[in-house]
Tab-separated table of C-alpha atoms and ligand atoms in Angstrom:
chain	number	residue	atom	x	y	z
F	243	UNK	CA	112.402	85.399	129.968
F	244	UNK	CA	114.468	88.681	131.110
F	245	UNK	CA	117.732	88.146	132.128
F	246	UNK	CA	118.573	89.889	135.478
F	247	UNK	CA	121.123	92.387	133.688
F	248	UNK	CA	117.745	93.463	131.503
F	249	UNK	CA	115.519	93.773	134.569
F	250	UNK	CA	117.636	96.413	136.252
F	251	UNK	CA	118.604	97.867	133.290
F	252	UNK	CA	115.007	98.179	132.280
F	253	UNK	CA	114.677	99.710	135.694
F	254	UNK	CA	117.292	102.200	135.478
F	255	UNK	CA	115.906	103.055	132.119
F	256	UNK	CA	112.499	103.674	133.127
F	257	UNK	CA	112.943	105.464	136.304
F	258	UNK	CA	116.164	108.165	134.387
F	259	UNK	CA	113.725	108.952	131.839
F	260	UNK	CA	111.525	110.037	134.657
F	261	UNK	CA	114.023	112.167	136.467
F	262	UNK	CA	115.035	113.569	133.274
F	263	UNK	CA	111.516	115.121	132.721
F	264	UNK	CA	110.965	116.310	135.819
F	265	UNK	CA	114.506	117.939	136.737
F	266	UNK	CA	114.580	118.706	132.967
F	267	UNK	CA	118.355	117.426	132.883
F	268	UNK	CA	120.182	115.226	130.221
F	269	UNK	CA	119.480	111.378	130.302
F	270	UNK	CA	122.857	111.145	131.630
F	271	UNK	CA	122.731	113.010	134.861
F	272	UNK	CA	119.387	111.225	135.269
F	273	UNK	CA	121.296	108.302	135.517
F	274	UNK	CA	123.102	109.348	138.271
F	275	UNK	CA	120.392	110.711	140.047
F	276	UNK	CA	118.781	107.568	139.956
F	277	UNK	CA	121.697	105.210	140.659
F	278	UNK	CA	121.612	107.253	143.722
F	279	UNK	CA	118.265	106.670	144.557
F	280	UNK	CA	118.729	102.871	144.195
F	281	UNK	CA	121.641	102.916	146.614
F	282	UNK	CA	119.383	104.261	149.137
F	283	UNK	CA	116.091	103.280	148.142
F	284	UNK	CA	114.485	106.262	147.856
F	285	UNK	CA	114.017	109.318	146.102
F	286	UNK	CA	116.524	111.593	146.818
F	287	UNK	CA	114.863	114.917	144.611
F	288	UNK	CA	112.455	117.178	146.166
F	289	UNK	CA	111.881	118.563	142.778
F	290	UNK	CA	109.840	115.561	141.962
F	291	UNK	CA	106.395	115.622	142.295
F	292	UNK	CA	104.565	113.434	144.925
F	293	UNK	CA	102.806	110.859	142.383
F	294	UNK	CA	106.119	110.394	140.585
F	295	UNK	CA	107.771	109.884	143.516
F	296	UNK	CA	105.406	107.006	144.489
F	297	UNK	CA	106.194	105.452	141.399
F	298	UNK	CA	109.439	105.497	141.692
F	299	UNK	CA	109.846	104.438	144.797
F	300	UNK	CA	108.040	101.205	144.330
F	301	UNK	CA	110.187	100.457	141.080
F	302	UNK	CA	113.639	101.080	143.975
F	303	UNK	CA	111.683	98.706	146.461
F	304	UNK	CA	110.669	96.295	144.205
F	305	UNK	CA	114.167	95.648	142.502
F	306	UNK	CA	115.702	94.329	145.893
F	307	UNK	CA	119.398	94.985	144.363
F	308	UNK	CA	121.314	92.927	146.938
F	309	UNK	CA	119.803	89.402	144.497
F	310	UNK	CA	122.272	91.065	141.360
F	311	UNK	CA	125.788	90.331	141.416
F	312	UNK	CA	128.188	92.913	141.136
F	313	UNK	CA	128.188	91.781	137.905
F	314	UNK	CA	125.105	92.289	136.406
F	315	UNK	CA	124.787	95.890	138.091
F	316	UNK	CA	127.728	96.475	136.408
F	317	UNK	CA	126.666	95.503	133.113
F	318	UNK	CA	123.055	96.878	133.597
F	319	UNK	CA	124.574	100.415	134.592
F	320	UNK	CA	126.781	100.223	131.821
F	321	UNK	CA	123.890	99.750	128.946
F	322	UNK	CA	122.128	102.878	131.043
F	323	UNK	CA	124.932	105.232	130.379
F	324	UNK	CA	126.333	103.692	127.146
F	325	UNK	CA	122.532	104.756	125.783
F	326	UNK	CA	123.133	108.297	128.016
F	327	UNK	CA	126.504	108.999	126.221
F	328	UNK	CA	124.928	108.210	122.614
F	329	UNK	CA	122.899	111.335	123.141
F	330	UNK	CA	126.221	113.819	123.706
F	331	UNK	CA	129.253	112.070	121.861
F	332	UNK	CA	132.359	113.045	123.485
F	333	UNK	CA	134.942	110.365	121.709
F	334	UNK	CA	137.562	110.819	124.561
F	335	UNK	CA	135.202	110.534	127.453
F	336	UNK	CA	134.105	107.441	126.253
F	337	UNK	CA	133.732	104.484	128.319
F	338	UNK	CA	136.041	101.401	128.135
F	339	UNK	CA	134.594	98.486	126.462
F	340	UNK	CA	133.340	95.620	127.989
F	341	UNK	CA	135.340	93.057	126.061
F	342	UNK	CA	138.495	94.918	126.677
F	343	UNK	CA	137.918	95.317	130.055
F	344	UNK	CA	136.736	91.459	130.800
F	345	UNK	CA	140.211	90.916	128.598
F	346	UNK	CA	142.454	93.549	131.077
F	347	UNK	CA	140.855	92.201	133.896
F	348	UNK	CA	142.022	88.592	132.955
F	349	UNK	CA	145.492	90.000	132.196
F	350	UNK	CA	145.807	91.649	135.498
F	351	UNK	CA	144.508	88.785	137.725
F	352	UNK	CA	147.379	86.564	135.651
F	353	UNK	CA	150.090	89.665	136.603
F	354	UNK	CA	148.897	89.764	140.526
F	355	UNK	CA	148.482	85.776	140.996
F	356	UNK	CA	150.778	86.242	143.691
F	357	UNK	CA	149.359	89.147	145.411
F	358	UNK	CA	147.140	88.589	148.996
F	359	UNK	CA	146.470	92.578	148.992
F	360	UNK	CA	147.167	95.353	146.506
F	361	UNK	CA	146.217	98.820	145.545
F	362	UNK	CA	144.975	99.598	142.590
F	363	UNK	CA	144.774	103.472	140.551
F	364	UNK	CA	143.107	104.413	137.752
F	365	UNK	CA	143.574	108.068	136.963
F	366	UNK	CA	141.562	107.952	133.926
F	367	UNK	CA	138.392	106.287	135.897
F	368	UNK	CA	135.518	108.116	133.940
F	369	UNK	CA	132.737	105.757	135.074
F	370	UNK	CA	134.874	103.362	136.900
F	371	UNK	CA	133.408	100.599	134.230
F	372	UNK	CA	137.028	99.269	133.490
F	373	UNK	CA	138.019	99.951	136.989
F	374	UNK	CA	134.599	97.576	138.847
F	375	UNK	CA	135.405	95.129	136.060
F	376	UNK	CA	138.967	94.588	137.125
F	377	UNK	CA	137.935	94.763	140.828
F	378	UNK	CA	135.295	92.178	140.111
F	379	UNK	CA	137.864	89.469	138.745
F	380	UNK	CA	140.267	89.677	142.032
F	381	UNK	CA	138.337	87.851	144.486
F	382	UNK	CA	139.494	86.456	147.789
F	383	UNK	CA	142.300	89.544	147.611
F	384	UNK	CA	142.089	92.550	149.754
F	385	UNK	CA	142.335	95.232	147.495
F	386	UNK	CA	142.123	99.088	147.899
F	387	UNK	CA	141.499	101.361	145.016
F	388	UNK	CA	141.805	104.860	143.658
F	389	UNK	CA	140.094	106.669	141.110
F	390	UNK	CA	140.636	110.124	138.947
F	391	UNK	CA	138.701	112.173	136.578
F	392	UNK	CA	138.555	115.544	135.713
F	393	UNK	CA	134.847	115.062	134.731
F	394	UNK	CA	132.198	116.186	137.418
F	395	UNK	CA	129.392	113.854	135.694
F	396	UNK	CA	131.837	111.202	134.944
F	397	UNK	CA	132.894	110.986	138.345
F	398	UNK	CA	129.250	110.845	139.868
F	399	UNK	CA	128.834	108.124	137.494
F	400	UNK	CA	131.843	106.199	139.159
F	401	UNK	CA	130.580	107.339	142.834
F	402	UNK	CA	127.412	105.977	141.907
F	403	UNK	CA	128.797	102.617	140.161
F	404	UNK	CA	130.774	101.971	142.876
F	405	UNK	CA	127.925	102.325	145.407
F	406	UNK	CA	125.963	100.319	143.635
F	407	UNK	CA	128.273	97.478	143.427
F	408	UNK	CA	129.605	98.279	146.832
F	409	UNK	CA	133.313	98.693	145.455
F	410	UNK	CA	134.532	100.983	148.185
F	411	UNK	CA	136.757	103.187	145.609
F	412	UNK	CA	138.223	106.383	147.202
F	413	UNK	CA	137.672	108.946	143.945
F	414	UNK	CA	138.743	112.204	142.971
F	415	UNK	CA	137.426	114.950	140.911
F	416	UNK	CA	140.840	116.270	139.630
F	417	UNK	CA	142.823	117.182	136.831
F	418	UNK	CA	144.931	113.505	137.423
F	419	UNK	CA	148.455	115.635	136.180
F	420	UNK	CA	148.084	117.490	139.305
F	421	UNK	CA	149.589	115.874	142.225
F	422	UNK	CA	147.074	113.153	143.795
F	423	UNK	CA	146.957	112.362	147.192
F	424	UNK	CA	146.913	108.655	146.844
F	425	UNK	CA	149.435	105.579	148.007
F	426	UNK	CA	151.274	104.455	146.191
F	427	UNK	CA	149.874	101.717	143.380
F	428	UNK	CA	151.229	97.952	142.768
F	429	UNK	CA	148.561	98.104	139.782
F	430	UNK	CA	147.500	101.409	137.926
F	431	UNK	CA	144.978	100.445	135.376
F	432	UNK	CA	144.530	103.094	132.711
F	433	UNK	CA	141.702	103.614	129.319
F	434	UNK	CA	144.395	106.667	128.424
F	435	UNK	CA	142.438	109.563	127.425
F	436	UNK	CA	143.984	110.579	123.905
F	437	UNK	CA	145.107	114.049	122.826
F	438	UNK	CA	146.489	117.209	124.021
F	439	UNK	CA	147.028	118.600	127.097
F	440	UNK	CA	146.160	122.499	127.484
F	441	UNK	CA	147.722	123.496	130.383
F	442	UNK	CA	151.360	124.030	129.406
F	443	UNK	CA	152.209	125.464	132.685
F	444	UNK	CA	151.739	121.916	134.616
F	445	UNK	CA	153.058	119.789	131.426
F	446	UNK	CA	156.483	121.857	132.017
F	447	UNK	CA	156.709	119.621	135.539
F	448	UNK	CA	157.224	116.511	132.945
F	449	UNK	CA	160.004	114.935	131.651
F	450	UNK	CA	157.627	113.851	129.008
F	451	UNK	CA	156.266	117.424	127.801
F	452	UNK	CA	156.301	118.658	124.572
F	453	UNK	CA	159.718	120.616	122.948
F	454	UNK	CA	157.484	122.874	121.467
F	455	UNK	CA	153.361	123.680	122.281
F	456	UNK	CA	151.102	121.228	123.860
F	457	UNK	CA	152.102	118.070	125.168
F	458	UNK	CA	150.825	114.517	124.581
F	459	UNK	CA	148.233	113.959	127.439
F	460	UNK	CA	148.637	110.276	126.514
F	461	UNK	CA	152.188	110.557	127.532
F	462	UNK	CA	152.104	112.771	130.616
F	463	UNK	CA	149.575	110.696	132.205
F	464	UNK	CA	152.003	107.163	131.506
F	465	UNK	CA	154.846	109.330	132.988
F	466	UNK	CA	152.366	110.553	136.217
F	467	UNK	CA	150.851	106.751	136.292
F	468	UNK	CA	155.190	105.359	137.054
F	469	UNK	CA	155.595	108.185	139.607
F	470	UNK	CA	152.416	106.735	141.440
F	471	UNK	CA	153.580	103.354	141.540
F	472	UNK	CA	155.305	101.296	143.548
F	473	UNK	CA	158.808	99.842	142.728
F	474	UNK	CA	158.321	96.350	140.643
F	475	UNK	CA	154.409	97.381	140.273
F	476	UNK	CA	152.238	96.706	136.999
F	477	UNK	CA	151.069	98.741	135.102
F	478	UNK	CA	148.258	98.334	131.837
F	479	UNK	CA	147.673	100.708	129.594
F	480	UNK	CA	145.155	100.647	127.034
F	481	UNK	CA	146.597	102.715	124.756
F	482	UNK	CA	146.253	103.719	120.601
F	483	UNK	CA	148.523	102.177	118.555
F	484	UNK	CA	149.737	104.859	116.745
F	485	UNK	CA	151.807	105.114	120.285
F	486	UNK	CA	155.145	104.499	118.976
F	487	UNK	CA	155.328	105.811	115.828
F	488	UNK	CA	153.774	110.169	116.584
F	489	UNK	CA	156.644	112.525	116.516
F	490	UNK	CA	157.442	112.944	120.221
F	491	UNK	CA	157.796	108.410	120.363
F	492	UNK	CA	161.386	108.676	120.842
F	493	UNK	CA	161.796	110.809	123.845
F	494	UNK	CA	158.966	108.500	125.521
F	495	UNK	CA	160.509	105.190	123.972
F	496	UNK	CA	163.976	106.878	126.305
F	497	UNK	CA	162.103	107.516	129.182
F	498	UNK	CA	160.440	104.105	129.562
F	499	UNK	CA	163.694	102.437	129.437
F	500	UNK	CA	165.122	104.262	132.269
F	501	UNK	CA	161.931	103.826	134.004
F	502	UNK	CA	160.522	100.146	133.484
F	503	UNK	CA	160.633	97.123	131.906
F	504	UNK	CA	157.876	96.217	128.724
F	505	UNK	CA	156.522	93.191	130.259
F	506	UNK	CA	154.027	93.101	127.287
F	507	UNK	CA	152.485	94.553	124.243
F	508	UNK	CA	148.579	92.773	123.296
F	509	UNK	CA	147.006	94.212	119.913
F	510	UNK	CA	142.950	93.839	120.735
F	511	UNK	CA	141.022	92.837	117.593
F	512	UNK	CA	140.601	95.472	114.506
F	513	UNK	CA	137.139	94.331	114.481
F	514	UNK	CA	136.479	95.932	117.730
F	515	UNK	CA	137.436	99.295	115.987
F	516	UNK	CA	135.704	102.036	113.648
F	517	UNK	CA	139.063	102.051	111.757
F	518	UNK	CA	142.644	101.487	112.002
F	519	UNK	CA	143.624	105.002	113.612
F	520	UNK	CA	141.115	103.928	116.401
F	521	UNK	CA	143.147	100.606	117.001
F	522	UNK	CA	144.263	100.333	120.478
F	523	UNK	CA	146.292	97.707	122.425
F	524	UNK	CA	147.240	96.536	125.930
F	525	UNK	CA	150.342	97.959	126.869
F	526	UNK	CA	152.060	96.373	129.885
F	527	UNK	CA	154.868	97.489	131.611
F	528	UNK	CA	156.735	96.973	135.600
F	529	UNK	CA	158.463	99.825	136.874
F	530	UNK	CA	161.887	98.935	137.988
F	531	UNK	CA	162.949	98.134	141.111
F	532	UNK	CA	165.726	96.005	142.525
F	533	UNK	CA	164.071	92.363	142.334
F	534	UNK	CA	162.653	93.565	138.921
F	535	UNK	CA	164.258	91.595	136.093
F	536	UNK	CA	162.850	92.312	132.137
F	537	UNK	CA	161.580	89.025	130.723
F	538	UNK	CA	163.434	87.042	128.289
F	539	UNK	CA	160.531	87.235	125.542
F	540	UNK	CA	157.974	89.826	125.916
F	541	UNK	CA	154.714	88.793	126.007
F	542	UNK	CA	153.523	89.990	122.315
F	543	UNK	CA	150.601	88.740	120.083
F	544	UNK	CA	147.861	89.909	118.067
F	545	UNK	CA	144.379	89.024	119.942
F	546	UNK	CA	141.964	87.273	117.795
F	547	UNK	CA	138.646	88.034	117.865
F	548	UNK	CA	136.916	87.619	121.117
F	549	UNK	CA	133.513	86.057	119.826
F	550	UNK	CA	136.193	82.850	117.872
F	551	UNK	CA	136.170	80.881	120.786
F	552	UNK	CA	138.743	78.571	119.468
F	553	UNK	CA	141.448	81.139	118.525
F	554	UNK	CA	140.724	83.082	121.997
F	555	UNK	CA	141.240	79.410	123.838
F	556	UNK	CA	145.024	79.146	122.089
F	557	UNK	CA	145.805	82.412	122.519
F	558	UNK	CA	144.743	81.924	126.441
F	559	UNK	CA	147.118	78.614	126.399
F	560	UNK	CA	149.718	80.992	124.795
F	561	UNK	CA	149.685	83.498	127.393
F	562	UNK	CA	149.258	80.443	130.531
F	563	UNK	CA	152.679	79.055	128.622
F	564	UNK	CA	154.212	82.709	128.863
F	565	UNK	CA	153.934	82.988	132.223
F	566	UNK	CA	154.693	79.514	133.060
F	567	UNK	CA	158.215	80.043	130.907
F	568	UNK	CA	158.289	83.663	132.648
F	569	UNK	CA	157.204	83.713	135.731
F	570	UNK	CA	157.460	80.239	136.724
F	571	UNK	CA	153.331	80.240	137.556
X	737	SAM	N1	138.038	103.680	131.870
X	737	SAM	C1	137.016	104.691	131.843
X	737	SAM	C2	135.631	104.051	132.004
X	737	SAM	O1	135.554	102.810	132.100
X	737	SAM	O2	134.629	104.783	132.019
X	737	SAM	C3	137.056	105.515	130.582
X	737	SAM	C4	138.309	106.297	130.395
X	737	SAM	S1	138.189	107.468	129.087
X	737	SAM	C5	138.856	106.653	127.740
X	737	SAM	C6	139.409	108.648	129.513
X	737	SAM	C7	139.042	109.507	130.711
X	737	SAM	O3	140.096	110.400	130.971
X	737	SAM	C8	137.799	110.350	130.547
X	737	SAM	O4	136.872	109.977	131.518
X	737	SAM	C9	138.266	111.790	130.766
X	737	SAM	O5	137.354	112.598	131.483
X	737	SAM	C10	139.535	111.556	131.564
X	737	SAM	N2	140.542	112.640	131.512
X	737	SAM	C11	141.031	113.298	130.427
X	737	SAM	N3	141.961	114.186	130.795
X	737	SAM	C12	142.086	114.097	132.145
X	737	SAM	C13	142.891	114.743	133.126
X	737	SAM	N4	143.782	115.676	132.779
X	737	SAM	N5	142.753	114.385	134.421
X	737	SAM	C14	141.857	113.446	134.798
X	737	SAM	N6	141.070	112.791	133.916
X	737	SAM	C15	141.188	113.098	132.605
């Protein structure tokens, strides 16, 4: 039997491949295309010729998308482009995990237990994959989001995602270093992309920019993410963990502490890594404020594995006793 995340994966398959032939674009963008058409159940190209366009459009009626949960679009979108971005490989465009996002998500619904409406950010949202996911654990809160990329076809993606899932994300195609018109965030969320950032002129705005040459992107886009955000807001970072130990880890290690308080650190499994350099953890800090107090004990661990059920189920009663001890929850 196919599972429901198979059928409409299966059907966003089968109906990219035929938009990719005949608007002779990449896999990916035929994703899009047709993540469009299955918003609005129809076919949305007048490039495409009439008997493919009957086809299609029985596949969009057929698949009736309001029986999938948010869920399972999510997941069945994310195998479509996942198999879209194997064909280009652009390592710092790449889409967040699912186990790391299921994991931040978990994390953030702990952080905003007490929360009846928030606003969320991502300024990294690529294809809003980590950004759904989180919005998909925090039900019965009213929540408004924001999302940045400087990606045209990542941002589609996220339009489209959103759509799809009916997560009414406000999104910008931007450079996310330039000044965003967005409220201001009691959660950003952030998959930071890794690297340098070229344009020297706008890094020079930063207290985090570089002595010397290009600055840390990484670190520009933590400092941007604070400025965003509201006094005594969250913030998670997923973030390499090589972090605290490049050359420029001082002047950031100064700037946090004027800034915000480390509320916690999370190492995510090696096995979830090509190697060690591509290690990443959860980095979460609260930007200070005047109720905000640092915690005794940061919360700190090494995550197991996900797929060891029993080490994940102490290190869940680990984190439950943190903020019980912490935060009194
Ligand atoms: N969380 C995302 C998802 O689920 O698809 C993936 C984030 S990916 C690791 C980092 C993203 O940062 C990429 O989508 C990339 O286009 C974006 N990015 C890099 N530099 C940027 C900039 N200066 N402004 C806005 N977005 C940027």
């Amino acid at each position: 039997m196919t599972t429901p995340v198979e059928r409409l994966f299966t059907l966003f398959d089968e109906t990219a491949t035929i938009l990719q032939e005949e608007l002779q674009c990449t896999y990916l963008e035929a994703v899009a295309e047709t993540g469009e058409n299955v918003f609005h159940g129809d076919v949305l190209q007048e490039e495409v010729s009439e008997l493919n366009a009957k086809r299609l459009k029985k596949e969009y009626k057929e698949i009736q998308l309001d029986r999938f949960t948010n869920e399972e679009i999510r997941k069945a979108f994310q195998l479509a482009v996942l198999k879209g971005m194997k064909e280009h490989t652009q390592p710092h465009h790449q889409m967040t995990p699912d186990a790391v996002g299921l994991f931040m998500s978990y994390i953030v619904s702990k952080f905003t237990g007490k929360y009846l409406a928030l606003t969320i950010l991502d300024p990294a949202v690529g294809t809003a994959n980590l950004l759904t996911t989180v919005l998909n654990h925090l039900p019965g809160k009213q929540v408004k989001s924001y999302g940045a990329d400087v990606d045209d076809l990542l941002i589609r993606l996220a339009y489209v995602n959103a759509n799809l899932q009916k997560q009414p994300i406000q999104l910008f195609n931007q450079d996310s270093l330039q000044p965003l018109f967005v409220e201001l965030a009691d959660v950003v969320i952030c998959d930071l992309p890794v690297g340098y950032y070229p344009n020297d002129a706008n890094a020079s705005r930063f207290v985090l920019k570089a002595e010397n040459g290009h600055s840390y992107a990484h670190h520009l886009f933590i400092e941007q993410s604070l400025y965003y955000t509201k006094e005594g807001g969250y913030l998670f970072f997923l973030i390499p963990n090589s972090l605290f130990s490049s050359d420029q880890s001082a002047q950031l290690h100064t700037f946090l502490k004027e800034q915000a308080v480390i509320q916690g650190l999370l190492q995510l499994p090696m096995s979830m890594f090509k190697n060690e350099q591509a290690a990443k953890s959860i980095f979460i800090l609260q930007k200070k404020g005047a109720n905000v107090k640092a915690p005794k004990k940061a919360l700190l661990a090494e995550l197991p594995r996900f797929s060891n059920k029993q080490a994940m189920q102490v290190m869940m009663r680990k984190i439950d006793e943190w903020f019980a001890t912490e935060k009194h929850e």
